[in-house]
mmCIF file of N, CA and C in Angstrom:
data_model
loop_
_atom_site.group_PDB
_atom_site.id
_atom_site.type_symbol
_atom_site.label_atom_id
_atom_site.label_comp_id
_atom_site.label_asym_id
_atom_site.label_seq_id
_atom_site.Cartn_x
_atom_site.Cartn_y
_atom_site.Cartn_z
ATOM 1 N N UNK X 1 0.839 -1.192 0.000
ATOM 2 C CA UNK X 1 0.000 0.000 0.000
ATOM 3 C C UNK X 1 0.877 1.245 0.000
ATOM 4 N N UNK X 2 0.622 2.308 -1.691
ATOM 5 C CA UNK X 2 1.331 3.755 -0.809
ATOM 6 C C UNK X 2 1.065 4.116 0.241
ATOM 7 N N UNK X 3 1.858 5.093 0.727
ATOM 8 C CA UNK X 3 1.604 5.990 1.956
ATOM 9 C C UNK X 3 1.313 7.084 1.473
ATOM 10 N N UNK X 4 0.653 7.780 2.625
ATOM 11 C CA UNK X 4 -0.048 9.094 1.838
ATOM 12 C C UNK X 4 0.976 9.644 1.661
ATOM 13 N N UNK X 5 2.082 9.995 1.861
ATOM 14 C CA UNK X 5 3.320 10.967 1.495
ATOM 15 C C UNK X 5 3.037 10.848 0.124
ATOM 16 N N UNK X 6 3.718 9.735 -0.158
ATOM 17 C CA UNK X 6 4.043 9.417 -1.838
ATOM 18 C C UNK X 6 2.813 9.559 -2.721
ATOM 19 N N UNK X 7 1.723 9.085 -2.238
ATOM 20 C CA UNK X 7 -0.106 9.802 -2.703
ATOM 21 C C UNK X 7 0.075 11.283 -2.494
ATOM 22 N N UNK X 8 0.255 11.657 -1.834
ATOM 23 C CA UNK X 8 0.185 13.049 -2.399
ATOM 24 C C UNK X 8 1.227 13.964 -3.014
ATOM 25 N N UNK X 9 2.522 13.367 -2.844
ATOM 26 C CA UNK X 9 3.520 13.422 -4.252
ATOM 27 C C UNK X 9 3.242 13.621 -5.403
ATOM 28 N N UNK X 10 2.733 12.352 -5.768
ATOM 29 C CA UNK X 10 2.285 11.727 -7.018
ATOM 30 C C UNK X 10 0.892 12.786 -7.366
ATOM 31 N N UNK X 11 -0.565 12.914 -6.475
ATOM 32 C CA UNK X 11 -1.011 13.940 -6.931
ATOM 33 C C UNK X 11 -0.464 15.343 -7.249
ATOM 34 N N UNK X 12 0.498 15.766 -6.330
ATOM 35 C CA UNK X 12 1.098 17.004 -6.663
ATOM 36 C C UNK X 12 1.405 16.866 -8.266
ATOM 37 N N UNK X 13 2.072 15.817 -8.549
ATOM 38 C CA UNK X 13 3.166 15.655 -9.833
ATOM 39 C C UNK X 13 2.251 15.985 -10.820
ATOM 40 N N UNK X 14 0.960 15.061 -10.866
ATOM 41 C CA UNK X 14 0.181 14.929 -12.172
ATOM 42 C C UNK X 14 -0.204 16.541 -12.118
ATOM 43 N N UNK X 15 -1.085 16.855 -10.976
ATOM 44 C CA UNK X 15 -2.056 18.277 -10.825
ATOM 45 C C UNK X 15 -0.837 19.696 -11.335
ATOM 46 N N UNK X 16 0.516 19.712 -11.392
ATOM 47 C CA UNK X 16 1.209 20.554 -11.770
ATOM 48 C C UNK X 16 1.441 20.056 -13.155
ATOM 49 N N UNK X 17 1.654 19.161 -13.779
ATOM 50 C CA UNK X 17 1.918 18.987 -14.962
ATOM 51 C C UNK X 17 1.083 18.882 -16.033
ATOM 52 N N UNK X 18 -0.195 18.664 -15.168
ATOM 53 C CA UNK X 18 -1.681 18.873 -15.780
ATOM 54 C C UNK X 18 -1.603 20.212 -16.114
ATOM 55 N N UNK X 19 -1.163 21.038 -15.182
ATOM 56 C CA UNK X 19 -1.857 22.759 -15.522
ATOM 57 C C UNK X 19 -0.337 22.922 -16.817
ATOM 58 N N UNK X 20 0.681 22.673 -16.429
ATOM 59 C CA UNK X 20 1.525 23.264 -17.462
ATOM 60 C C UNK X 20 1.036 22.907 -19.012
ATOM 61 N N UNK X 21 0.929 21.646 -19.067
ATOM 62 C CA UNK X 21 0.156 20.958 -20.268
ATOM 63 C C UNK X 21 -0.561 21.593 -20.891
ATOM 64 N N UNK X 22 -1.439 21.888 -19.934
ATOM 65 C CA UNK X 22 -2.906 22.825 -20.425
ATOM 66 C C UNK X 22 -2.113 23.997 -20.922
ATOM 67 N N UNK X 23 -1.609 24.892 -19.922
ATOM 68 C CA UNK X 23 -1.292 26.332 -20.404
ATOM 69 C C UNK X 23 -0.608 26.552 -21.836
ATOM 70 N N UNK X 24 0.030 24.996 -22.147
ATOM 71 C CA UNK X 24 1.169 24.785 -23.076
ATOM 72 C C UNK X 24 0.060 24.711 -24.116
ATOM 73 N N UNK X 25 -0.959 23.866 -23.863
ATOM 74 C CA UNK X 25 -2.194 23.779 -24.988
ATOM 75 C C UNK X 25 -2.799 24.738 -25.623
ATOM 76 N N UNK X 26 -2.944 25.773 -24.221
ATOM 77 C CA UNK X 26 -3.577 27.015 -24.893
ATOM 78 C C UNK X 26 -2.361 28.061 -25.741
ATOM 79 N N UNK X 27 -1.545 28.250 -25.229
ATOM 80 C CA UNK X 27 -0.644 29.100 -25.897
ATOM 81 C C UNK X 27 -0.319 28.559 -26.996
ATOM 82 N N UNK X 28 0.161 27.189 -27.437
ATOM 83 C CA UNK X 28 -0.289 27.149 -28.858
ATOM 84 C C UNK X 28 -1.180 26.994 -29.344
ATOM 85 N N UNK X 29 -2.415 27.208 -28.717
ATOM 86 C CA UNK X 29 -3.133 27.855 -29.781
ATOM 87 C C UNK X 29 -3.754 28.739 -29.970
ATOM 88 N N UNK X 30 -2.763 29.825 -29.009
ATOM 89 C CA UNK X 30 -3.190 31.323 -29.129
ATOM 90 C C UNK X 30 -1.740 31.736 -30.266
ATOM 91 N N UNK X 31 -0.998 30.936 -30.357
ATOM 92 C CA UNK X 31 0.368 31.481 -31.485
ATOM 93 C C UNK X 31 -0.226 30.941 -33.005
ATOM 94 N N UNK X 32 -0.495 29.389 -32.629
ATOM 95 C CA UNK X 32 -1.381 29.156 -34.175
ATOM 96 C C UNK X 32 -2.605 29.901 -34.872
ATOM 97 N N UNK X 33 -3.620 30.242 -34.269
ATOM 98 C CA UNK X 33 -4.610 30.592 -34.449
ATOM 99 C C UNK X 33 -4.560 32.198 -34.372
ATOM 100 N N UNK X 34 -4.013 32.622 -33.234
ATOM 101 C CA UNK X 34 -3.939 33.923 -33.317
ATOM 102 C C UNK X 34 -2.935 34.901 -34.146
ATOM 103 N N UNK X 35 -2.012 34.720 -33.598
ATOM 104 C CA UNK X 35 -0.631 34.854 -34.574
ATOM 105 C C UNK X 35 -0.137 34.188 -36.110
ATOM 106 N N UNK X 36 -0.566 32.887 -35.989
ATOM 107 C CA UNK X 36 0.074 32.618 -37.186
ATOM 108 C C UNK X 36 -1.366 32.664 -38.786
ATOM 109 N N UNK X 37 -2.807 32.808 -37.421
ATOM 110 C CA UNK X 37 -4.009 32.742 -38.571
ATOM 111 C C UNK X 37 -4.330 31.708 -39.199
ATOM 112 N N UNK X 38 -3.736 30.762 -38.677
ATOM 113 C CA UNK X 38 -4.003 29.509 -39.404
ATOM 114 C C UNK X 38 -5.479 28.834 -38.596
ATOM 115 N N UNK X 39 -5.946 27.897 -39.149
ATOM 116 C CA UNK X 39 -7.533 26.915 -38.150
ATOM 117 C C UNK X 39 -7.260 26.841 -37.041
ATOM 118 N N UNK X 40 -8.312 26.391 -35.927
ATOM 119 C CA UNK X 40 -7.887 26.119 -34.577
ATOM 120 C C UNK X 40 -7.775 24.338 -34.874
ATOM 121 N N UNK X 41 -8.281 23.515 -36.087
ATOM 122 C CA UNK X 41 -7.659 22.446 -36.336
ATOM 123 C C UNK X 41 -6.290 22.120 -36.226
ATOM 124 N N UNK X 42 -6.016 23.056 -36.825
ATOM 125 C CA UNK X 42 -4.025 22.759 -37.163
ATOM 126 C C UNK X 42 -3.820 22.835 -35.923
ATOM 127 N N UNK X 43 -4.078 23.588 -34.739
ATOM 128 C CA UNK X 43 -3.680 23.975 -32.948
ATOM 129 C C UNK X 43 -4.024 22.119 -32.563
ATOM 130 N N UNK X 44 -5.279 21.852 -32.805
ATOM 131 C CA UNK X 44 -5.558 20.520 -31.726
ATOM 132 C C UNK X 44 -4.630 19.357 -32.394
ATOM 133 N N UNK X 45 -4.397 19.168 -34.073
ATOM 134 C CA UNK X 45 -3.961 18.347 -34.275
ATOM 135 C C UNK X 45 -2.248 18.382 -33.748
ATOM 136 N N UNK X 46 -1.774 19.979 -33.924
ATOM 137 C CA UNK X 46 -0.321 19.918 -32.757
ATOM 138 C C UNK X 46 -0.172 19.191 -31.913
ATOM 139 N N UNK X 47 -0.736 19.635 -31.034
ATOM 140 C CA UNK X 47 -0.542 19.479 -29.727
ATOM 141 C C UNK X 47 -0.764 17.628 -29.522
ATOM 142 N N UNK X 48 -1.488 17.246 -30.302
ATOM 143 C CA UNK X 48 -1.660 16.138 -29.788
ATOM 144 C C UNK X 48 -0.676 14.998 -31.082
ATOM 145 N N UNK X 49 -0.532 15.773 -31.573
ATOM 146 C CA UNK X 49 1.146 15.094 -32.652
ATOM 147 C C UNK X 49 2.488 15.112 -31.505
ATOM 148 N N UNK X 50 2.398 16.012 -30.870
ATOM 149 C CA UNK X 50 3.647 16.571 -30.190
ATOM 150 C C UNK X 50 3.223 15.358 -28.817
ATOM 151 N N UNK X 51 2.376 15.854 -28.274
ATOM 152 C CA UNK X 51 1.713 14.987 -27.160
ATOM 153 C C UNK X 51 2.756 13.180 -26.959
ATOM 154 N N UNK X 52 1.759 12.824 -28.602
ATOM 155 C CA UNK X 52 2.084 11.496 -28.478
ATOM 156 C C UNK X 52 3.424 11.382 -28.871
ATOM 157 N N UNK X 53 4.404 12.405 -29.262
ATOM 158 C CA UNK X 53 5.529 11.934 -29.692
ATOM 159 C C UNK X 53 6.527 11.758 -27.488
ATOM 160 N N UNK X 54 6.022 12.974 -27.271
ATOM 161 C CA UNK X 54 6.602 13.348 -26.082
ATOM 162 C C UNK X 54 6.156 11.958 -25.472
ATOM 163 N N UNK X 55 5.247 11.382 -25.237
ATOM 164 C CA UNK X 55 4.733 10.600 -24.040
ATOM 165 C C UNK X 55 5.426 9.273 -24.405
ATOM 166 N N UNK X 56 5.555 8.777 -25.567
ATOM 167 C CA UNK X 56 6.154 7.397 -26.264
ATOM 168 C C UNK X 56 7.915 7.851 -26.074
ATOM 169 N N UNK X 57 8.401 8.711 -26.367
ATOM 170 C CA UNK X 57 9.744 8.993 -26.130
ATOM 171 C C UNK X 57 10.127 8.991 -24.462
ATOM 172 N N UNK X 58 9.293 9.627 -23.635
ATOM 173 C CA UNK X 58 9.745 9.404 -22.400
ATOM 174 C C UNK X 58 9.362 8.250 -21.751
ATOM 175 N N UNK X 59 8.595 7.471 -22.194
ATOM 176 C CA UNK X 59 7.731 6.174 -21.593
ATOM 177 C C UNK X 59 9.163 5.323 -21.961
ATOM 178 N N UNK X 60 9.492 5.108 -23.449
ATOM 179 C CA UNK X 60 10.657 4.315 -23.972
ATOM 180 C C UNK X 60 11.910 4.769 -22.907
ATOM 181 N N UNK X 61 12.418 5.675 -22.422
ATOM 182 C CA UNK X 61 13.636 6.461 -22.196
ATOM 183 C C UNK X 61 13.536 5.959 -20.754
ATOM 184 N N UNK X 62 12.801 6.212 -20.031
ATOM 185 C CA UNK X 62 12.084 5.727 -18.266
ATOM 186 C C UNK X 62 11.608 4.346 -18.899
ATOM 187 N N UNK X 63 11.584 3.550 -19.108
ATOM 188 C CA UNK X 63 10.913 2.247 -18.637
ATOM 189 C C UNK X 63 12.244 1.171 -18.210
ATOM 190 N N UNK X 64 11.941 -0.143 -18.304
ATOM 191 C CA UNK X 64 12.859 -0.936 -17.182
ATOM 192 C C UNK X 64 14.495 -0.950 -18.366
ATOM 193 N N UNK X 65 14.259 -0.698 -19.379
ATOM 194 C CA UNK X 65 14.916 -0.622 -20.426
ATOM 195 C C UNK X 65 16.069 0.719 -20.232
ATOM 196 N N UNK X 66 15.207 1.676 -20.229
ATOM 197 C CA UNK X 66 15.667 3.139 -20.045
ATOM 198 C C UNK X 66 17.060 3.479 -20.031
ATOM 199 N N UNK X 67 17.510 4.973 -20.422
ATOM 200 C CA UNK X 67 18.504 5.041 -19.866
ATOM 201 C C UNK X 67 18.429 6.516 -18.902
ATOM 202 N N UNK X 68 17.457 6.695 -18.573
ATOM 203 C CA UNK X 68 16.839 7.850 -17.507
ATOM 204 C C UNK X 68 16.171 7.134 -16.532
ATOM 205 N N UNK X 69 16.899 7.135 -15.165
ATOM 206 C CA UNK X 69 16.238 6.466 -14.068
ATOM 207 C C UNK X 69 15.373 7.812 -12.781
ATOM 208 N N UNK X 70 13.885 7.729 -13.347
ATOM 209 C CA UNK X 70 13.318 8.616 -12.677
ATOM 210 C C UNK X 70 12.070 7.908 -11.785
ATOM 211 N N UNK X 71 11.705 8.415 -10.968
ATOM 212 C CA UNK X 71 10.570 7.851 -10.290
ATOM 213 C C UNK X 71 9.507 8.540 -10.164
ATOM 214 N N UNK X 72 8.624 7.484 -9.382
ATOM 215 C CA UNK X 72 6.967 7.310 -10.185
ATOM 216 C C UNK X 72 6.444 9.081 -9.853
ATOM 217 N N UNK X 73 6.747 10.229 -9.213
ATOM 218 C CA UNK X 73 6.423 11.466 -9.514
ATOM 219 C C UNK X 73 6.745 11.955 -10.617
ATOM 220 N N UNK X 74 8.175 11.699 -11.068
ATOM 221 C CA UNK X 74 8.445 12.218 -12.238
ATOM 222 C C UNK X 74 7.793 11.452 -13.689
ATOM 223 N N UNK X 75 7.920 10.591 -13.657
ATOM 224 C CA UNK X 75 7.044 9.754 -14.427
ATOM 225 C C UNK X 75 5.868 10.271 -14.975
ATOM 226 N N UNK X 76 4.939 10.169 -13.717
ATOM 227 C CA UNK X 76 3.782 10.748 -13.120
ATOM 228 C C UNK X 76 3.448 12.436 -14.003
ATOM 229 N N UNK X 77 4.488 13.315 -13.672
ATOM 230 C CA UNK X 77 4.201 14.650 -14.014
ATOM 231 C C UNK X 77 4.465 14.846 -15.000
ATOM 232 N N UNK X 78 5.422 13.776 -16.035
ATOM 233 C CA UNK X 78 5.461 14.128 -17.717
ATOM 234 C C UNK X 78 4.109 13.500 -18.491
ATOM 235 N N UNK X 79 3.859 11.799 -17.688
ATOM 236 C CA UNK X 79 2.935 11.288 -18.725
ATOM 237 C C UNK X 79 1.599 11.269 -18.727
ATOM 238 N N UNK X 80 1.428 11.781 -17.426
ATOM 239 C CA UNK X 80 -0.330 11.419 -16.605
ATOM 240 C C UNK X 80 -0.784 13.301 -16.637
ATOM 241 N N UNK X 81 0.486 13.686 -16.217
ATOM 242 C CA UNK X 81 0.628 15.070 -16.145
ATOM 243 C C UNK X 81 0.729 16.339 -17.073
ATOM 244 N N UNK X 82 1.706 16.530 -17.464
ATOM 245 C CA UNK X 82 1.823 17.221 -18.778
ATOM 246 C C UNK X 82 1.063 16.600 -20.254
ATOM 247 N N UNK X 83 1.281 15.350 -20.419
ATOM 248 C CA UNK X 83 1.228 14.888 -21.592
ATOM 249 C C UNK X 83 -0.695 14.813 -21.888
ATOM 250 N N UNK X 84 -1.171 14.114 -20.428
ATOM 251 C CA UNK X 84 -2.429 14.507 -20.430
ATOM 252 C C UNK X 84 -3.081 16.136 -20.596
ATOM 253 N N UNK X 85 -2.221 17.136 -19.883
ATOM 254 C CA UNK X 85 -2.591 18.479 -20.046
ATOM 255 C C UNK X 85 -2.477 19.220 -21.373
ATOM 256 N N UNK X 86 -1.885 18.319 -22.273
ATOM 257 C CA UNK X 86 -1.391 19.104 -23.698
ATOM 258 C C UNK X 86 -2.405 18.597 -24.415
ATOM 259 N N UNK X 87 -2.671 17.487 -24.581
ATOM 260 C CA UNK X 87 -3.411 16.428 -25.460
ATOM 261 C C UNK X 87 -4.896 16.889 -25.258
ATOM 262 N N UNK X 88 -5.354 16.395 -26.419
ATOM 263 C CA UNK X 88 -6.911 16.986 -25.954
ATOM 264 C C UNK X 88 -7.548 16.269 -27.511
ATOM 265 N N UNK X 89 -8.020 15.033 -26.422
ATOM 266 C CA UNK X 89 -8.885 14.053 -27.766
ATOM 267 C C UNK X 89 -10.655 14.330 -27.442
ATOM 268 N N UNK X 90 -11.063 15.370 -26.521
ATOM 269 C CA UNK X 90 -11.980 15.934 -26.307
ATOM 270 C C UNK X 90 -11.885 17.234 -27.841
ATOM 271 N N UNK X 91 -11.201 17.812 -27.941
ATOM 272 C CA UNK X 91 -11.418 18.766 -28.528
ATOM 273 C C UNK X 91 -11.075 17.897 -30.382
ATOM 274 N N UNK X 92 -10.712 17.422 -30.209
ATOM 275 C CA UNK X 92 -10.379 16.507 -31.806
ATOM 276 C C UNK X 92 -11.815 15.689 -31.952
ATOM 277 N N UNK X 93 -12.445 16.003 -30.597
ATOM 278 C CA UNK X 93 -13.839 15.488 -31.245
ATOM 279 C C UNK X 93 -14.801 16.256 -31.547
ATOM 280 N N UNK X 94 -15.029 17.327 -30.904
ATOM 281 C CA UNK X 94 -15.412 18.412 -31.134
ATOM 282 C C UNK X 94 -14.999 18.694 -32.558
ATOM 283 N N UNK X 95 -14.230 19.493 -32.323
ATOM 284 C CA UNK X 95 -13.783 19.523 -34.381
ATOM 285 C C UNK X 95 -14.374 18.864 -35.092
ATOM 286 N N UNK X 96 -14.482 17.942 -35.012
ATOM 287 C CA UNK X 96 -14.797 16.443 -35.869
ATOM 288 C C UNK X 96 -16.516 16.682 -36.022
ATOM 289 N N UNK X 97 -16.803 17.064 -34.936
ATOM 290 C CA UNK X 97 -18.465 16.736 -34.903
ATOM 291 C C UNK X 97 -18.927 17.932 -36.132
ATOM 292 N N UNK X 98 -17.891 19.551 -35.412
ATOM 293 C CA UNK X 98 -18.528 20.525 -35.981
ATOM 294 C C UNK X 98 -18.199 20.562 -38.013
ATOM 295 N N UNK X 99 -17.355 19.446 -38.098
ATOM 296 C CA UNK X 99 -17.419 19.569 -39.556
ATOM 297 C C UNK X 99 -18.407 18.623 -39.872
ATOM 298 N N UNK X 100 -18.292 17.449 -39.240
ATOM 299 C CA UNK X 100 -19.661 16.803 -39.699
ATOM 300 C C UNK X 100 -21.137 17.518 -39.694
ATOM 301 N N UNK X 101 -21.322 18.529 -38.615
ATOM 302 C CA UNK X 101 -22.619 19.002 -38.584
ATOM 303 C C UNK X 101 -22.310 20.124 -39.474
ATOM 304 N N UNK X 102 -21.537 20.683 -40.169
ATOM 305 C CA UNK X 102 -21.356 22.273 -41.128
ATOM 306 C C UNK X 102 -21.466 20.748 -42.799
ATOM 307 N N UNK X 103 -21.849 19.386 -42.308
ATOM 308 C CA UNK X 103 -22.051 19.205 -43.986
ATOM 309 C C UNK X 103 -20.770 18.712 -44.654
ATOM 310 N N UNK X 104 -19.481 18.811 -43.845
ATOM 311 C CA UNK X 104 -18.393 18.664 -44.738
ATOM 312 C C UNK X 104 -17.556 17.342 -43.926
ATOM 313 N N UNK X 105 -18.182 16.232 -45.007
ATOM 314 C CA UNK X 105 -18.083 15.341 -44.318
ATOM 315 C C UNK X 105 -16.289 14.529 -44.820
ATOM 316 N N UNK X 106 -16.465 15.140 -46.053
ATOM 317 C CA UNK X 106 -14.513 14.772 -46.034
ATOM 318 C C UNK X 106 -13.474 15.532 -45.691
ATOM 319 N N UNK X 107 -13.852 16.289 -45.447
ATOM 320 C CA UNK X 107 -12.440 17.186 -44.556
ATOM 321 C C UNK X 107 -12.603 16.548 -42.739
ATOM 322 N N UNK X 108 -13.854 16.070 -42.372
ATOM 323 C CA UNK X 108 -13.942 15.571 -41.226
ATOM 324 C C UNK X 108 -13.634 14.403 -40.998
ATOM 325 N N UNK X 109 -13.832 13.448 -41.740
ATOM 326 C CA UNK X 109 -12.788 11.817 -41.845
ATOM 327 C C UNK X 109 -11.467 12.342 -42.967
ATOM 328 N N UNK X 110 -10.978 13.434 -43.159
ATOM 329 C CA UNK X 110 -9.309 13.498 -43.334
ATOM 330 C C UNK X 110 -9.083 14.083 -42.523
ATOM 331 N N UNK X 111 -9.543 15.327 -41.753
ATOM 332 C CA UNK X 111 -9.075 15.491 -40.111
ATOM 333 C C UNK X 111 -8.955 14.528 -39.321
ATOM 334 N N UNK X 112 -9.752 13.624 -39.128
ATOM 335 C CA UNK X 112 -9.858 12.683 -37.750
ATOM 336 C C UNK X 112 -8.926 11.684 -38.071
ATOM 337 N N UNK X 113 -8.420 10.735 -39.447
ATOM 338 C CA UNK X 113 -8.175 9.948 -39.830
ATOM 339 C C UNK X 113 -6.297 10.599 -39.960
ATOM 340 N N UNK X 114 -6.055 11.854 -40.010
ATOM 341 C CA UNK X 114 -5.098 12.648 -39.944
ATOM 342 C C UNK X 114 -4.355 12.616 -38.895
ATOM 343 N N UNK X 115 -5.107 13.281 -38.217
ATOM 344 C CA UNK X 115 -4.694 13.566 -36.832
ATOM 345 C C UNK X 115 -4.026 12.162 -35.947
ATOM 346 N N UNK X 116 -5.282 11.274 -36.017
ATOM 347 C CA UNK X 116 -4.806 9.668 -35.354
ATOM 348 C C UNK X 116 -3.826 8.928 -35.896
ATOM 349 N N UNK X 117 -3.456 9.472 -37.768
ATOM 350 C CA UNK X 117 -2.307 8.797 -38.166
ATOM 351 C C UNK X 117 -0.936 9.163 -38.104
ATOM 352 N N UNK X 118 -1.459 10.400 -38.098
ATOM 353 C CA UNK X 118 0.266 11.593 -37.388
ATOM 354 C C UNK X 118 0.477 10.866 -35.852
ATOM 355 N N UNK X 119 -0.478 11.070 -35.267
ATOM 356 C CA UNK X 119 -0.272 10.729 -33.727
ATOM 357 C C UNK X 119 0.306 9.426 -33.405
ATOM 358 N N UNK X 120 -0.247 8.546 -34.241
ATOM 359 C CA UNK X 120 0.725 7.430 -34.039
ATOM 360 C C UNK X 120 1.630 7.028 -34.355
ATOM 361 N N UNK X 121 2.332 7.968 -35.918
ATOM 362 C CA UNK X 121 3.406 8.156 -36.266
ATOM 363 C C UNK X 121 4.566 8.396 -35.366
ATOM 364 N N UNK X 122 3.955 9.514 -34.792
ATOM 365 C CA UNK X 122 4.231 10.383 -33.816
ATOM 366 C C UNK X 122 5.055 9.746 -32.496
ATOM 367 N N UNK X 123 4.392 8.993 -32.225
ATOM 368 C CA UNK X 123 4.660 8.068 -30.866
ATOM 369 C C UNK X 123 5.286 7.151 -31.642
ATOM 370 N N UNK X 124 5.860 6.459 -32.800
ATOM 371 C CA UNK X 124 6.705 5.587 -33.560
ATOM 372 C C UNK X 124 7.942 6.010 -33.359
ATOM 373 N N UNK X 125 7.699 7.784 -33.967
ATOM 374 C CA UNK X 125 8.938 8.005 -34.042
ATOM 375 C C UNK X 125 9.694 8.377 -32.723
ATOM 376 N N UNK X 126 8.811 9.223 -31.650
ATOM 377 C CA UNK X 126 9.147 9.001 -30.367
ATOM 378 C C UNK X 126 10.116 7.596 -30.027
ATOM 379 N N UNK X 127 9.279 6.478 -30.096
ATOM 380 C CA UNK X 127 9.809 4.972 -29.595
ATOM 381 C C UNK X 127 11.051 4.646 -30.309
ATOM 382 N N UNK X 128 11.146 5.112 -31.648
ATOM 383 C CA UNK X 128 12.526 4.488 -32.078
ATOM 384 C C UNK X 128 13.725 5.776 -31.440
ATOM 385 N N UNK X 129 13.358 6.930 -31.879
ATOM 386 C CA UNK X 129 14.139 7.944 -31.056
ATOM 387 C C UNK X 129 14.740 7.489 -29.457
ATOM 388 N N UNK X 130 13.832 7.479 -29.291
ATOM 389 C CA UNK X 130 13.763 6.961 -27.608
ATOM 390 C C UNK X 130 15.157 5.870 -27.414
ATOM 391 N N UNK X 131 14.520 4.491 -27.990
ATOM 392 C CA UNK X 131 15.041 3.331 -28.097
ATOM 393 C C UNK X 131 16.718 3.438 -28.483
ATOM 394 N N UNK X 132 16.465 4.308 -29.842
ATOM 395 C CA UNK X 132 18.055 4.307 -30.387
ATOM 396 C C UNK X 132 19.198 5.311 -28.905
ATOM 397 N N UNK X 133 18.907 6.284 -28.253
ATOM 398 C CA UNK X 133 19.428 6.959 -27.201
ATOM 399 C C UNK X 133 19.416 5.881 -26.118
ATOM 400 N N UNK X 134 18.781 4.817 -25.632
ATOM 401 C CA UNK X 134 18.918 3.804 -24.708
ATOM 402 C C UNK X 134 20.084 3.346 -24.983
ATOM 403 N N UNK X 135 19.681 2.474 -26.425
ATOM 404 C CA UNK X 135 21.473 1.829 -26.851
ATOM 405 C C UNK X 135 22.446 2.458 -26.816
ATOM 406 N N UNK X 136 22.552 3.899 -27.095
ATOM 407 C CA UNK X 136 23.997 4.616 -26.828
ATOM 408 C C UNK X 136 24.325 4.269 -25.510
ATOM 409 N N UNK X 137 26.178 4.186 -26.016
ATOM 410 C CA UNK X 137 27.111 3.742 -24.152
ATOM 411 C C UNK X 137 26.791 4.749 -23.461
ATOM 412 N N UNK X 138 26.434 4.493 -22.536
ATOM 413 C CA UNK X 138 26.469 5.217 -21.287
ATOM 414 C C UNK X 138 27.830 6.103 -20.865
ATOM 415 N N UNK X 139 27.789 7.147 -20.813
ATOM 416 C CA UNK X 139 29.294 7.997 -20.372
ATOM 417 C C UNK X 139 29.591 7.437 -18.598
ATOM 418 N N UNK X 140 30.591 7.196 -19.224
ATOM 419 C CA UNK X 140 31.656 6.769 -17.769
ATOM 420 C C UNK X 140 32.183 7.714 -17.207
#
């Protein structure tokens, strides 16, 4: 059984990396959308390209494999934490709905079908990235 110490560690970890996530979510997509003028599509499909690359690269890098030995807060505040606060498969549905209900039903299965194929790209290329930095020697 944890102890509450480490329970409330671990909540600390996620609940701070949750908000950075988020803030990280919104600011790009106050630079995409606002600044750069581009859709608020191109903003959700970011973030959650970037998301899954970040969460598969540090999952590979921290796991029993790893060559980053961090524990379950830190863990905790990149993948449950940040990675959850950036990502937003709530709002990729949203999108999705509002092109289906505006009538435009192929830009809404090449958004959705887009987005999920980058994303898992995404987290591919994370894992081999990841993987290939494990195998490098370790500095002595």
């Amino acid at each position: 059984m944890m102890d509450r110490q480490m329970a409330m560690r671990l909540y600390l970890a996620v609940g701070c990396g949750a908000a950075i996530g988020s803030l990280a979510r919104f600011l790009s997509s106050y630079v995409i959308v606002s600044l750069l003028g581009m859709n608020a599509l191109w903003s959700t499909a970011f973030v959650n390209v970037v998301g899954s690359w970040v969460i598969m690269a540090f999952a590979t890098l921290t796991g029993p494999d790893g060559r980053l030995m961090v524990g379950p807060a830190s863990r905790n505040f990149v993948m449950a934490g940040l990675c959850g606060g950036l990502t937003t498969f709530s709002a990729m549905s949203l999108d999705t709905f509002i092109l289906l209900f505006d009538g435009d039903w192929p830009l809404a299965a090449t958004y959705l079908i887009s987005v999920v194929g980058l994303s898992l790209a995404a987290a591919w290329l994370g894992y081999l990235m990841a993987s290939r930095l494990n195998r490098l020697p370790a500095d002595r």
